[in-house]
């Protein structure tokens, strides 16, 4: 182990600001390959009725909010679902793979963005990330690879997965 | 190091986001990342106090009645926990779960355990990987198992090839490879601001801070850190503590004692081959290490 402290004065002057942490990990295609390798997936258009949304909320105990999951199906009934969760400080796109039996096969974070307060809930702020490629996000991230510091809890993603399992029961079984 | 041949993945594990980054995009590196995540998931299944079905929860249920044989990983983490409890004179103590549960940081069922004043000294490690408690207590490895999980993940990655990389589990960060990596920390006064504090080669840095984890209880903000001497959680502060050590387990465990002792931590840090950084709102970063 070799540690080099930058020094009190220098460390205090090297300050970088927002976004503290914004990373694209996987594109949709990469996430599909990572979670369901070698399985051909076809987009499955999903239109939830208000009754279905209510049923999902009731079963999962998690509000739908603006969630609009995108669904793909494999030949043997596998499902690949992309969804988003918005917390107080974060905006996360994640993918869940379900087997033909509806059991979770894997979860991958696709995009993780942190911000504070209103920005996350503000549509315009979020819009700036729409269509961003992995490359663009990496540039945004610069060379800030190692952020030592407390990170957020993953509770919102855990809730999101609960919601997707209810979605499976209500609309995809 | 170019980014074109690197892989970066994140999964929700251990109650936080675990990020793995390697400077390779070979199939071996891909497979190693999966193995590393699997190791972390295994630590969670064994040692999570949040899961009623974990090995730890079973141990908590009967450990005061009979000796329980545990997984080698659980045994190793317990042995390390007791070693660090000894080195810090009990400032690190993994029997403080009831105090955390009372404040809503851990499941409510853990409040009941721990009548009297159990401490780390009530944990007995017996031959044959068996564990027994001298009295009823609630063990919580939340302050050390995350570091162990990072170390196990790094071991999987290093075994797979000669590439550099990093594993970051909710602020427990370990880097490996031939080059020193720049390390940034969040400014505890404004966590979206990052401070570049130094560089680290083949080592770990773990951080405790209450900027995300604090809860409001009875009108005051409290942090999920217990002072074992008072058996109560400490007030949330605009301070972050980072410990730098050779491995993530040691770094993770020591953040709590340093949070309690501040600059007085130099001796026990040195005993564990570690040093610390304290960031406090309005003050320059302070390095704590025993004078050479």
Short mmCIF file of N, CA, C and O in Angstrom, two decimals, chain B residues 34 51 92 94 110 136 223 231:
data_model
loop_
_atom_site.label_atom_id
_atom_site.label_comp_id
_atom_site.label_asym_id
_atom_site.label_seq_id
_atom_site.Cartn_x
_atom_site.Cartn_y
_atom_site.Cartn_z
N UNK B 34 -17.98 -10.87 -12.88
CA UNK B 34 -19.13 -11.66 -12.41
C UNK B 34 -18.77 -12.42 -11.13
O UNK B 34 -19.57 -12.47 -10.19
N UNK B 51 -31.08 -9.33 6.75
CA UNK B 51 -31.78 -10.51 6.23
C UNK B 51 -32.01 -11.51 7.36
O UNK B 51 -31.07 -11.96 8.01
N UNK B 92 -14.14 -0.21 18.43
CA UNK B 92 -14.86 -0.94 17.40
C UNK B 92 -15.53 -2.11 18.10
O UNK B 92 -14.87 -2.89 18.79
N UNK B 94 -18.78 -4.94 17.41
CA UNK B 94 -19.87 -5.35 16.52
C UNK B 94 -21.06 -5.93 17.29
O UNK B 94 -21.86 -6.67 16.74
N UNK B 110 -33.77 -6.67 16.26
CA UNK B 110 -32.46 -6.67 16.92
C UNK B 110 -32.45 -5.83 18.20
O UNK B 110 -31.51 -5.89 18.98
N UNK B 136 -26.76 -13.51 25.63
CA UNK B 136 -27.54 -13.15 24.46
C UNK B 136 -27.05 -11.80 23.92
O UNK B 136 -26.91 -10.83 24.67
N UNK B 223 -26.36 9.85 13.51
CA UNK B 223 -25.60 9.07 12.54
C UNK B 223 -25.67 7.59 12.91
O UNK B 223 -25.85 7.26 14.08
N UNK B 231 -23.18 3.27 24.42
CA UNK B 231 -24.20 2.42 23.80
C UNK B 231 -25.31 3.25 23.19
O UNK B 231 -26.47 2.91 23.25
#
